[in-house]
Short mmCIF file of C-alpha atoms in Angstrom, two decimals:
data_model
loop_
_atom_site.label_atom_id
_atom_site.label_comp_id
_atom_site.label_asym_id
_atom_site.label_seq_id
_atom_site.Cartn_x
_atom_site.Cartn_y
_atom_site.Cartn_z
CA UNK A 1 -0.43 -0.03 -0.27
CA UNK A 2 1.15 3.15 -0.64
CA UNK A 3 2.33 6.08 1.96
CA UNK A 4 -0.69 8.12 1.63
CA UNK A 5 -3.30 5.34 1.30
CA UNK A 6 -1.26 4.67 4.64
CA UNK A 7 -1.63 7.59 6.65
CA UNK A 8 -5.06 8.00 6.05
CA UNK A 9 -5.98 4.82 6.95
CA UNK A 10 -4.67 5.90 10.26
CA UNK A 11 -5.80 9.45 10.48
CA UNK A 12 -9.29 7.56 9.68
CA UNK A 13 -8.60 4.71 12.70
CA UNK A 14 -8.42 7.69 15.04
CA UNK A 15 -11.23 9.14 14.49
CA UNK A 16 -13.26 6.23 14.66
CA UNK A 17 -12.22 4.86 17.59
CA UNK A 18 -14.99 5.78 20.16
CA UNK A 19 -13.78 8.41 23.04
CA UNK A 20 -12.49 7.16 26.07
CA UNK A 21 -14.50 8.20 29.57
CA UNK A 22 -12.64 10.79 31.55
CA UNK A 23 -11.37 10.24 35.16
CA UNK A 24 -12.94 12.87 36.89
CA UNK A 25 -16.61 12.92 38.50
CA UNK A 26 -18.32 14.22 35.00
CA UNK A 27 -19.56 11.09 33.31
CA UNK A 28 -19.88 10.13 29.39
CA UNK A 29 -20.98 6.88 28.98
CA UNK A 30 -23.17 5.29 26.08
CA UNK A 31 -25.68 2.46 26.86
CA UNK A 32 -28.40 0.71 25.15
CA UNK A 33 -31.01 -1.66 26.61
CA UNK A 34 -32.46 -4.35 24.56
CA UNK A 35 -36.09 -5.29 25.64
CA UNK A 36 -38.63 -6.81 23.61
CA UNK A 37 -37.48 -5.60 20.17
CA UNK A 38 -36.03 -1.93 21.55
CA UNK A 39 -32.99 -0.91 21.22
CA UNK A 40 -32.85 2.31 23.61
CA UNK A 41 -30.07 4.28 23.79
CA UNK A 42 -29.67 5.70 27.15
CA UNK A 43 -26.68 8.18 27.23
CA UNK A 44 -25.18 9.31 31.03
CA UNK A 45 -24.01 12.81 30.98
CA UNK A 46 -23.06 15.01 34.11
CA UNK A 47 -21.70 14.95 37.61
CA UNK A 48 -21.20 12.00 39.34
CA UNK A 49 -19.60 13.36 42.49
CA UNK A 50 -22.95 13.29 44.94
CA UNK A 51 -23.97 9.60 43.00
CA UNK A 52 -27.24 10.73 41.80
CA UNK A 53 -28.81 10.94 38.64
CA UNK A 54 -31.84 12.20 37.05
CA UNK A 55 -33.64 10.11 34.80
CA UNK A 56 -35.03 12.30 32.18
CA UNK A 57 -38.49 10.87 30.62
CA UNK A 58 -39.38 12.76 27.77
CA UNK A 59 -43.05 13.68 25.99
CA UNK A 60 -44.39 13.31 23.03
CA UNK A 61 -44.77 10.39 23.41
CA UNK A 62 -42.14 9.43 20.42
CA UNK A 63 -40.27 12.17 20.96
CA UNK A 64 -36.68 12.40 22.47
CA UNK A 65 -34.56 12.92 25.01
CA UNK A 66 -30.61 13.50 24.07
CA UNK A 67 -31.96 16.44 21.94
CA UNK A 68 -33.39 18.34 24.99
CA UNK A 69 -29.46 17.68 27.16
CA UNK A 70 -28.88 21.80 26.11
CA UNK A 71 -31.00 22.79 28.08
CA UNK A 72 -30.18 20.62 31.25
CA UNK A 73 -26.45 22.04 31.00
CA UNK A 74 -27.00 23.66 34.77
CA UNK A 75 -28.49 20.01 36.51
CA UNK A 76 -25.29 18.37 34.53
CA UNK A 77 -23.28 20.50 36.85
CA UNK A 78 -24.28 19.67 39.94
CA UNK A 79 -25.71 15.98 39.18
CA UNK A 80 -25.52 13.30 36.48
CA UNK A 81 -28.32 13.68 33.92
CA UNK A 82 -29.11 9.99 32.23
CA UNK A 83 -31.63 10.45 28.82
CA UNK A 84 -32.90 7.83 27.72
CA UNK A 85 -34.99 7.68 24.59
CA UNK A 86 -38.20 4.94 24.86
CA UNK A 87 -39.20 2.78 22.77
CA UNK A 88 -40.29 3.28 18.98
CA UNK A 89 -39.25 7.20 20.13
CA UNK A 90 -36.27 9.39 19.47
CA UNK A 91 -32.92 7.84 18.20
CA UNK A 92 -34.18 4.75 19.29
CA UNK A 93 -33.86 1.96 16.47
CA UNK A 94 -34.20 -2.46 16.44
CA UNK A 95 -37.05 -3.84 15.24
CA UNK A 96 -40.35 -3.10 17.61
CA UNK A 97 -43.54 -4.12 17.32
CA UNK A 98 -45.84 -0.79 17.81
CA UNK A 99 -48.16 -2.58 19.17
CA UNK A 100 -45.97 -2.64 22.27
CA UNK A 101 -46.75 1.08 22.38
CA UNK A 102 -48.61 0.22 25.39
CA UNK A 103 -48.23 1.67 29.08
CA UNK A 104 -47.40 -1.55 31.20
CA UNK A 105 -44.94 -2.17 28.43
CA UNK A 106 -43.35 2.04 29.42
CA UNK A 107 -44.04 1.12 32.72
CA UNK A 108 -41.68 -2.27 32.32
CA UNK A 109 -39.41 -0.49 29.88
CA UNK A 110 -38.71 2.36 32.49
CA UNK A 111 -38.25 -0.28 35.27
CA UNK A 112 -35.57 -2.08 33.51
CA UNK A 113 -33.48 1.21 32.77
CA UNK A 114 -33.51 2.01 36.17
CA UNK A 115 -32.16 -1.08 37.12
CA UNK A 116 -29.49 -0.95 34.65
CA UNK A 117 -29.16 2.23 35.85
CA UNK A 118 -28.21 0.76 39.44
CA UNK A 119 -26.54 -2.53 37.39
CA UNK A 120 -24.41 0.31 36.00
CA UNK A 121 -23.80 3.00 39.08
CA UNK A 122 -24.82 0.54 42.16
CA UNK A 123 -24.40 3.45 44.93
CA UNK A 124 -26.09 6.43 43.08
CA UNK A 125 -30.12 7.16 43.94
CA UNK A 126 -31.92 8.01 40.87
CA UNK A 127 -34.58 10.20 40.31
CA UNK A 128 -37.31 10.27 38.05
CA UNK A 129 -38.02 13.94 35.68
CA UNK A 130 -41.23 13.36 33.55
CA UNK A 131 -41.87 15.84 31.23
CA UNK A 132 -45.20 15.44 29.28
CA UNK A 133 -46.24 12.29 27.74
CA UNK A 134 -43.16 10.71 30.51
CA UNK A 135 -45.31 12.13 33.57
CA UNK A 136 -48.23 9.29 32.43
CA UNK A 137 -44.80 6.64 32.13
CA UNK A 138 -43.70 7.57 35.46
CA UNK A 139 -47.00 7.39 37.27
CA UNK A 140 -47.51 4.27 35.40
CA UNK A 141 -44.26 2.72 36.76
CA UNK A 142 -44.91 4.37 40.32
CA UNK A 143 -48.44 3.05 41.10
CA UNK A 144 -47.48 -0.79 39.71
CA UNK A 145 -46.27 -2.41 42.55
CA UNK A 146 -42.64 -2.64 43.43
CA UNK A 147 -41.14 -0.24 41.26
CA UNK A 148 -41.23 2.87 43.19
CA UNK A 149 -38.95 2.69 46.13
CA UNK A 150 -36.21 2.03 43.59
CA UNK A 151 -36.21 5.92 42.95
CA UNK A 152 -36.08 8.25 45.25
CA UNK A 153 -38.21 11.17 44.52
CA UNK A 154 -40.27 12.18 40.62
CA UNK A 155 -40.37 15.71 39.24
CA UNK A 156 -43.62 16.30 37.26
CA UNK A 157 -43.46 18.77 34.62
CA UNK A 158 -46.71 19.06 32.66
CA UNK A 159 -48.09 15.97 32.79
CA UNK A 160 -51.06 13.75 33.57
CA UNK A 161 -51.79 10.94 35.86
CA UNK A 162 -56.00 10.48 33.80
CA UNK A 163 -56.55 11.41 29.78
CA UNK A 164 -59.88 11.67 30.85
CA UNK A 165 -58.85 14.01 33.56
CA UNK A 166 -56.59 16.17 31.67
CA UNK A 167 -59.03 16.19 28.27
CA UNK A 168 -62.08 17.71 30.84
CA UNK A 169 -59.40 19.77 32.42
CA UNK A 170 -57.83 20.95 28.83
CA UNK A 171 -61.93 21.35 27.05
CA UNK A 172 -62.51 23.81 30.33
CA UNK A 173 -59.41 25.92 29.15
CA UNK A 174 -60.18 26.04 26.01
CA UNK A 175 -64.04 27.56 27.15
CA UNK A 176 -62.33 29.93 29.40
CA UNK A 177 -59.40 31.72 26.58
CA UNK A 178 -61.94 31.25 23.32
CA UNK A 179 -64.85 33.15 26.33
CA UNK A 180 -61.47 35.33 27.07
CA UNK A 181 -60.22 36.09 23.29
CA UNK A 182 -64.09 36.24 21.97
CA UNK A 183 -63.47 33.04 20.26
CA UNK A 184 -66.93 31.94 19.53
CA UNK A 185 -65.47 28.86 17.30
CA UNK A 186 -63.92 27.47 19.66
CA UNK A 187 -65.92 28.22 22.23
CA UNK A 188 -68.98 26.45 20.65
CA UNK A 189 -67.22 23.19 19.54
CA UNK A 190 -65.93 22.67 22.95
CA UNK A 191 -68.89 23.23 24.18
CA UNK A 192 -70.86 20.86 22.36
CA UNK A 193 -68.53 18.02 23.20
CA UNK A 194 -70.12 15.95 25.74
CA UNK A 195 -66.98 14.53 26.89
CA UNK A 196 -66.95 10.74 28.93
CA UNK A 197 -65.05 8.57 30.32
CA UNK A 198 -66.09 6.22 28.30
CA UNK A 199 -66.88 7.75 25.02
CA UNK A 200 -63.79 9.75 24.39
CA UNK A 201 -62.22 7.37 22.03
CA UNK A 202 -65.67 8.50 19.54
CA UNK A 203 -65.16 12.17 20.52
CA UNK A 204 -62.15 13.74 20.60
CA UNK A 205 -60.63 14.50 17.41
CA UNK A 206 -57.05 15.70 18.47
CA UNK A 207 -56.50 17.37 14.92
CA UNK A 208 -59.31 19.37 15.75
CA UNK A 209 -58.51 19.91 19.60
CA UNK A 210 -54.57 20.55 18.97
CA UNK A 211 -55.92 23.40 16.08
CA UNK A 212 -58.43 25.23 18.87
CA UNK A 213 -55.61 24.73 21.31
CA UNK A 214 -52.89 26.36 19.84
CA UNK A 215 -54.83 29.20 18.03
CA UNK A 216 -55.67 30.03 21.92
CA UNK A 217 -52.20 30.01 22.58
CA UNK A 218 -51.54 26.64 24.28
CA UNK A 219 -47.96 26.96 23.48
CA UNK A 220 -46.54 29.06 21.57
CA UNK A 221 -42.63 28.68 21.54
CA UNK A 222 -41.14 24.93 20.44
CA UNK A 223 -37.26 24.64 21.24
CA UNK A 224 -37.51 23.66 17.79
CA UNK A 225 -38.14 27.40 17.06
CA UNK A 226 -34.58 28.36 17.81
CA UNK A 227 -32.44 28.01 14.65
CA UNK A 228 -28.78 27.42 16.20
CA UNK A 229 -30.80 24.39 17.77
CA UNK A 230 -32.78 22.62 15.06
CA UNK A 231 -29.67 23.03 13.05
CA UNK A 232 -27.21 21.12 15.91
CA UNK A 233 -30.14 18.58 16.14
CA UNK A 234 -29.87 17.74 12.57
CA UNK A 235 -26.10 18.08 12.15
CA UNK A 236 -23.97 17.82 15.79
CA UNK A 237 -25.48 15.68 18.38
CA UNK A 238 -25.50 11.74 19.57
CA UNK A 239 -29.67 12.18 18.06
CA UNK A 240 -30.89 11.05 15.00
CA UNK A 241 -33.42 13.59 13.91
CA UNK A 242 -34.41 10.88 10.96
CA UNK A 243 -35.36 8.40 13.63
CA UNK A 244 -37.64 10.36 15.03
CA UNK A 245 -39.47 11.17 11.85
CA UNK A 246 -40.03 7.97 11.27
CA UNK A 247 -40.56 6.92 15.12
CA UNK A 248 -42.90 9.63 15.63
CA UNK A 249 -45.48 8.92 12.44
CA UNK A 250 -45.74 5.18 14.66
CA UNK A 251 -48.20 6.33 17.17
CA UNK A 252 -51.94 6.14 15.40
CA UNK A 253 -53.14 2.64 16.76
CA UNK A 254 -51.58 4.77 19.90
CA UNK A 255 -53.14 7.30 20.07
CA UNK A 256 -56.44 6.04 18.56
CA UNK A 257 -56.66 3.67 21.17
CA UNK A 258 -54.17 3.06 23.84
CA UNK A 259 -54.18 6.35 25.46
CA UNK A 260 -57.63 6.15 26.29
CA UNK A 261 -57.85 3.69 28.42
CA UNK A 262 -54.71 5.18 30.59
CA UNK A 263 -56.68 6.30 34.00
CA UNK A 264 -53.73 6.72 37.59
CA UNK A 265 -56.08 8.34 39.74
CA UNK A 266 -57.19 5.77 42.05
CA UNK A 267 -53.84 4.93 42.32
CA UNK A 268 -52.32 7.85 43.40
CA UNK A 269 -52.67 8.20 47.25
CA UNK A 270 -50.48 5.02 47.37
CA UNK A 271 -47.39 6.79 45.91
CA UNK A 272 -44.91 7.61 49.45
CA UNK A 273 -41.59 8.67 47.40
CA UNK A 274 -41.12 12.51 47.22
CA UNK A 275 -42.95 14.57 44.61
CA UNK A 276 -42.76 17.72 42.67
CA UNK A 277 -44.97 19.34 40.24
CA UNK A 278 -43.23 21.65 38.15
CA UNK A 279 -45.33 23.44 35.88
CA UNK A 280 -45.45 26.16 32.89
CA UNK A 281 -48.73 28.23 34.39
CA UNK A 282 -49.52 29.57 31.24
CA UNK A 283 -50.00 26.11 29.57
CA UNK A 284 -52.86 24.77 28.16
CA UNK A 285 -51.84 21.82 26.40
CA UNK A 286 -51.85 20.43 30.23
CA UNK A 287 -53.42 23.76 32.11
CA UNK A 288 -52.06 24.54 35.32
CA UNK A 289 -55.43 23.66 37.12
CA UNK A 290 -54.62 20.25 36.40
CA UNK A 291 -51.37 20.62 38.89
CA UNK A 292 -53.66 20.95 41.43
CA UNK A 293 -56.15 18.19 40.53
CA UNK A 294 -52.88 15.87 40.55
CA UNK A 295 -51.94 17.72 44.45
CA UNK A 296 -55.54 16.81 45.79
CA UNK A 297 -55.03 12.88 44.71
CA UNK A 298 -51.39 12.37 46.09
CA UNK A 299 -51.14 11.50 50.04
CA UNK A 300 -47.30 12.00 50.13
CA UNK A 301 -46.41 15.62 50.70
CA UNK A 302 -45.91 17.35 47.34
CA UNK A 303 -45.21 20.44 46.19
CA UNK A 304 -45.55 22.53 43.17
CA UNK A 305 -43.55 24.79 41.16
CA UNK A 306 -45.45 27.51 39.17
CA UNK A 307 -42.82 28.93 36.29
CA UNK A 308 -44.88 32.00 35.54
CA UNK A 309 -43.27 32.94 32.13
CA UNK A 310 -43.66 29.25 30.66
CA UNK A 311 -46.07 26.80 28.80
CA UNK A 312 -45.28 22.97 28.08
CA UNK A 313 -41.86 23.49 28.34
CA UNK A 314 -40.47 25.30 30.95
CA UNK A 315 -36.79 23.77 31.03
CA UNK A 316 -36.30 25.75 27.81
CA UNK A 317 -38.56 29.57 28.50
CA UNK A 318 -36.82 29.73 32.04
CA UNK A 319 -33.49 27.27 32.49
CA UNK A 320 -32.10 28.46 35.12
CA UNK A 321 -35.43 28.93 37.44
CA UNK A 322 -35.96 25.09 36.25
CA UNK A 323 -32.40 23.84 37.23
CA UNK A 324 -32.62 25.72 40.51
CA UNK A 325 -35.66 23.97 41.61
CA UNK A 326 -34.84 20.68 40.21
CA UNK A 327 -31.39 20.90 41.72
CA UNK A 328 -33.43 21.68 45.48
CA UNK A 329 -35.65 19.24 44.90
CA UNK A 330 -32.79 16.49 44.23
CA UNK A 331 -30.07 18.40 47.15
CA UNK A 332 -33.84 17.72 49.66
CA UNK A 333 -34.23 14.47 48.93
CA UNK Y 1 -14.84 6.48 35.82
CA UNK Y 2 -12.80 3.66 34.16
CA UNK Y 3 -11.21 3.94 31.39
CA UNK Y 4 -13.05 1.67 28.65
CA UNK Y 5 -11.81 0.47 24.96
CA UNK Y 6 -14.02 -0.58 22.40
CA UNK Y 7 -14.21 -3.23 20.35
CA UNK Y 8 -15.75 -1.48 17.23
CA UNK Y 9 -12.97 1.04 16.92
CA UNK Y 10 -10.75 -2.09 16.01
CA UNK Y 11 -13.70 -3.99 13.82
CA UNK Y 12 -14.09 -0.26 12.21
CA UNK Y 13 -9.94 0.15 11.05
CA UNK Y 14 -10.07 -3.56 9.07
CA UNK Y 15 -13.50 -1.69 7.23
CA UNK Y 16 -11.22 1.48 6.66
CA UNK Y 17 -8.54 -1.21 5.82
CA UNK Y 18 -10.96 -3.09 2.99
CA UNK Y 19 -12.28 0.79 1.86
CA UNK Y 20 -9.19 2.14 1.09
CA UNK Y 21 -7.81 -1.20 0.32
CA UNK Y 22 -10.85 -1.42 -2.50
CA UNK Y 23 -10.79 2.38 -3.32
CA UNK Y 24 -6.68 2.57 -4.19
CA UNK Y 25 -4.37 -0.61 -3.83
CA UNK Y 26 -6.51 -3.24 -5.77
CA UNK Y 27 -6.67 -2.34 -9.37
CA UNK Y 28 -5.99 -5.84 -10.66
CA UNK Y 29 -9.36 -6.24 -12.12
CA UNK Y 30 -11.22 -3.06 -11.52
CA UNK Y 31 -11.87 -0.22 -14.96
CA UNK Y 32 -12.14 2.31 -11.90
CA UNK Y 33 -11.87 3.16 -8.55
CA UNK Y 34 -13.23 4.89 -6.24
CA UNK Y 35 -11.98 6.41 -2.45
CA UNK Y 36 -14.45 9.28 -1.03
CA UNK Y 37 -15.63 10.69 2.07
CA UNK Y 38 -19.27 9.56 3.03
CA UNK Y 39 -21.33 11.71 5.16
CA UNK Y 40 -24.96 10.39 6.42
CA UNK Y 41 -26.53 13.64 6.89
CA UNK Y 42 -23.72 15.34 6.14
CA UNK Y 43 -21.83 15.79 9.16
CA UNK Y 44 -21.59 11.70 10.52
CA UNK Y 45 -18.35 11.18 8.65
CA UNK Y 46 -17.29 8.10 6.84
CA UNK Y 47 -15.33 6.44 4.32
CA UNK Y 48 -16.51 4.94 1.05
CA UNK Y 49 -14.33 2.34 -1.27
CA UNK Y 50 -15.76 0.77 -4.02
CA UNK Y 51 -14.57 -0.73 -7.70
CA UNK Y 52 -16.09 -0.21 -11.19
CA UNK Y 53 -16.59 -3.09 -13.98
CA UNK Y 54 -17.76 -1.59 -17.15
CA UNK Y 55 -20.87 -3.26 -18.60
CA UNK Y 56 -20.98 -1.19 -21.59
CA UNK Y 57 -19.00 2.02 -22.93
CA UNK Y 58 -20.61 4.05 -26.27
CA UNK Y 59 -18.50 7.14 -27.83
CA UNK Y 60 -19.53 9.92 -29.45
CA UNK Y 61 -16.60 11.95 -31.56
CA UNK Y 62 -17.18 16.08 -30.81
CA UNK Y 63 -15.66 18.56 -33.24
CA UNK Y 64 -12.75 19.40 -32.66
CA UNK Y 65 -11.43 15.75 -32.46
CA UNK Y 66 -12.38 15.99 -28.35
CA UNK Y 67 -14.72 11.88 -27.65
CA UNK Y 68 -17.80 12.08 -24.85
CA UNK Y 69 -18.89 9.11 -23.80
CA UNK Y 70 -21.73 6.93 -22.23
CA UNK Y 71 -20.92 4.41 -19.42
CA UNK Y 72 -22.96 1.44 -18.11
CA UNK Y 73 -20.62 0.11 -15.08
CA UNK Y 74 -21.72 -2.56 -12.03
CA UNK Y 75 -19.62 -1.51 -9.00
CA UNK Y 76 -19.16 -2.49 -5.68
CA UNK Y 77 -18.40 -0.06 -2.36
CA UNK Y 78 -17.52 -0.81 1.34
CA UNK Y 79 -18.36 2.06 3.23
CA UNK Y 80 -18.27 2.98 6.90
CA UNK Y 81 -19.25 5.85 8.73
CA UNK Y 82 -19.96 6.68 12.75
CA UNK Y 83 -22.49 8.76 14.27
CA UNK Y 84 -20.52 10.16 17.37
CA UNK Y 85 -22.67 8.20 20.73
CA UNK Y 86 -25.01 6.81 18.45
CA UNK Y 87 -23.45 3.59 16.12
CA UNK Y 88 -20.85 3.11 13.08
CA UNK Y 89 -22.58 2.03 10.54
CA UNK Y 90 -21.13 0.01 7.37
CA UNK Y 91 -22.81 -0.32 4.03
CA UNK Y 92 -21.70 -3.18 1.46
CA UNK Y 93 -23.36 -2.24 -1.76
CA UNK Y 94 -23.42 -3.49 -5.26
CA UNK Y 95 -24.45 -0.76 -7.65
CA UNK Y 96 -25.50 -0.32 -11.31
CA UNK Y 97 -24.33 2.89 -12.60
CA UNK Y 98 -24.53 5.31 -15.65
CA UNK Y 99 -22.07 7.94 -16.27
CA UNK Y 100 -21.87 10.72 -18.98
CA UNK Y 101 -18.26 11.97 -19.61
CA UNK Y 102 -18.79 14.99 -21.50
CA UNK Y 103 -15.78 16.56 -23.73
CA UNK Y 104 -14.65 18.52 -21.71
CA UNK Y 105 -14.46 15.91 -18.90
CA UNK Y 106 -17.64 16.56 -17.00
CA UNK Y 107 -19.47 14.17 -15.23
CA UNK Y 108 -23.21 13.52 -14.49
CA UNK Y 109 -24.15 10.07 -13.40
CA UNK Y 110 -26.61 8.43 -11.08
CA UNK Y 111 -26.68 3.91 -9.48
CA UNK Y 112 -28.89 2.15 -8.26
CA UNK Y 113 -28.07 0.12 -5.47
CA UNK Y 114 -29.39 -2.54 -3.42
CA UNK Y 115 -27.36 -2.74 0.10
CA UNK Y 116 -26.57 -4.55 2.48
CA UNK Y 117 -26.13 -2.45 6.43
CA UNK Y 118 -25.37 -3.35 9.62
CA UNK Y 119 -25.03 -0.82 12.94
CA UNK Y 120 -22.67 -1.32 15.58
CA UNK Y 121 -23.40 0.53 18.19
CA UNK Y 122 -21.63 2.85 20.41
CA UNK Y 123 -21.28 1.79 24.37
CA UNK Y 124 -22.38 -1.30 26.25
CA UNK Y 125 -25.83 -2.64 24.60
CA UNK Y 126 -27.27 -4.62 27.79
CA UNK Y 127 -30.15 -7.42 26.94
CA UNK Y 128 -32.97 -7.78 29.98
CA UNK Y 129 -34.58 -11.12 30.94
CA UNK Y 130 -37.02 -8.68 31.94
CA UNK Y 131 -36.03 -9.92 35.56
CA UNK Y 132 -33.68 -7.27 36.10
CA UNK Y 133 -30.85 -9.69 35.10
CA UNK Y 134 -29.09 -8.28 32.21
CA UNK Y 135 -26.42 -10.11 29.86
CA UNK Y 136 -23.98 -7.91 27.30
CA UNK Y 137 -24.73 -8.28 23.91
CA UNK Y 138 -21.40 -8.05 21.99
CA UNK Y 139 -20.93 -5.93 18.58
CA UNK Y 140 -24.71 -5.43 19.18
CA UNK Y 141 -26.00 -3.88 16.11
CA UNK Y 142 -28.85 -4.05 13.57
CA UNK Y 143 -28.68 -5.81 10.53
CA UNK Y 144 -30.89 -4.02 7.49
CA UNK Y 145 -31.13 -3.69 4.15
CA UNK Y 146 -30.54 -1.16 2.65
CA UNK Y 147 -31.57 0.15 -1.11
CA UNK Y 148 -30.88 3.37 -2.87
CA UNK Y 149 -30.49 5.68 -5.30
CA UNK Y 150 -27.44 8.30 -6.01
CA UNK Y 151 -27.13 11.01 -8.37
CA UNK Y 152 -23.52 12.82 -8.73
CA UNK Y 153 -21.70 15.41 -10.83
CA UNK Y 154 -17.93 15.52 -11.50
CA UNK Y 155 -15.42 16.46 -13.45
CA UNK Y 156 -12.04 15.22 -14.56
CA UNK Y 157 -9.01 16.81 -12.52
CA UNK Y 158 -6.47 17.76 -15.46
CA UNK Y 159 -7.32 18.66 -19.65
CA UNK Y 160 -5.76 15.31 -20.79
CA UNK Y 161 -8.76 13.59 -22.65
CA UNK Y 162 -7.02 10.38 -20.60
CA UNK Y 163 -6.34 12.09 -16.91
CA UNK Y 164 -6.55 8.94 -14.85
CA UNK Y 165 -8.56 11.02 -12.12
CA UNK Y 166 -11.54 13.10 -11.57
CA UNK Y 167 -13.25 13.99 -8.59
CA UNK Y 168 -17.12 13.63 -8.13
CA UNK Y 169 -20.22 14.15 -5.89
CA UNK Y 170 -22.94 12.20 -5.59
CA UNK Y 171 -26.38 12.54 -3.24
CA UNK Y 172 -27.53 9.63 -1.79
CA UNK Y 173 -31.28 8.75 -0.74
CA UNK Y 174 -31.31 5.02 1.15
CA UNK Y 175 -33.62 3.32 2.76
CA UNK Y 176 -33.08 1.01 6.15
CA UNK Y 177 -35.41 -2.08 6.27
CA UNK Y 178 -36.83 -3.38 8.78
CA UNK Y 179 -36.55 -0.57 11.06
CA UNK Y 180 -39.14 -0.69 13.96
CA UNK Y 181 -41.69 -2.37 11.52
CA UNK Y 182 -41.50 0.52 9.00
CA UNK Y 183 -38.27 2.22 7.46
CA UNK Y 184 -35.50 4.45 8.04
CA UNK Y 185 -34.82 8.21 5.67
CA UNK Y 186 -30.85 7.84 5.57
CA UNK Y 187 -29.97 10.56 2.62
CA UNK Y 188 -25.78 10.94 3.33
CA UNK Y 189 -23.21 12.29 0.69
CA UNK Y 190 -20.16 11.30 -1.03
CA UNK Y 191 -17.25 13.72 -1.78
CA UNK Y 192 -13.90 11.93 -3.35
CA UNK Y 193 -11.98 10.37 -6.34
CA UNK Y 194 -12.52 8.74 -9.22
CA UNK Y 195 -9.58 6.78 -10.41
CA UNK Y 196 -9.68 5.29 -13.90
CA UNK Y 197 -7.11 2.50 -13.53
CA UNK Y 198 -7.85 0.94 -17.99
#
């Protein structure tokens, strides 16, 4: 082989060698869980000195965890964060069947992730941070016997314990906002819906609901509005945008059937670990009234942390306050 | 934290050697050799090596004695790329292509390729038995069928009609099957050198 080709080989080989981890309190570990057809990445990043890991349960369903890492930089300075892309979500690969997108399966996957983190970091304490759908997953997990003592606490950010109770709260929010903003069409649309637990699948048209919610300002800001962030997401992170696009399109059955089965209302009283309800006060996707409804059902002491300048994603709109409050919760528990 | 060494790195070195071998070192049989940067979604960097065999060749004389040519070729390429902290991907792809070389050395080309794909996840992959016991999965990754189409543009390097080297830019659209009972879009870019050996 000629010299230039040999040189190219050496340079390229070095480029392909994965980075080695550092001998500092900061971890940068790439893990993957293979379970029931899904190959789910778990990226653990941050400061492990206090042996505390915040396991981030992303929303969607079908969205991503690692894709939001830059909003957790201040959190990573103090504790470690585990970014887990759930089955058929984010960068998760494999050949998982969309029929496995059920709440019991989500909870089982979460249990496996927690156990894997405990295996990898035996003396670390794990806290759940759920966002939106991630809160549903966490309630399913925490109200399944034998799970909640695996974690040290739960921070719920704008998420629900019951699809019916959530939809009912949203319906009221739309009616109030439509009256305030003089949107007669939205007002009539929502007032004409007789929502009951047994008719949700037939009366809830997702596109119709979300069109009116967003028109009334349910959540006018998204991280993807930031062009620099969007560019990085496509080209410069471990996240795979194409995987996410593929995965998020596989939830038709979930939205037509599974989501309407979710109801952990009666089981919340059994949760005894520390819980905090973080809530964007202006959110119309998961209105703040739902935070107070959630707290009423919990028997464990629960604080509500309001983010007055935020809608659905307080870690994006108020990142410093969000990090401070999250670290305070983790520090206290 | 412990210092870790990952087996995919050693496999990557072997594959890179093969790609370079296919691209530059092995010219006993092929009529064209290729070596290129291959970037899945541009930035997931990689290397593609390949060789081509001309199946049909037609020439046309142009004014001034210059010649343009159309080639139908069969190619075989081997590609390795890395999506950092996600996976290393290996693609073995036969290719049926058409290439037009203009009288001034400009190149336009298109190709179809049914590829075979294998990923190797970075980091450790653990398989769960459902009861909290975990088993490390060696060389964990995913197999896939990776058909694709590509279009390209390039130009001969040098003025002489028989100059052996050309540069070429190919845009690829690939689809990986299966992927969560569906398929995955995989666009890629290839920028490199074609060496004519005969």
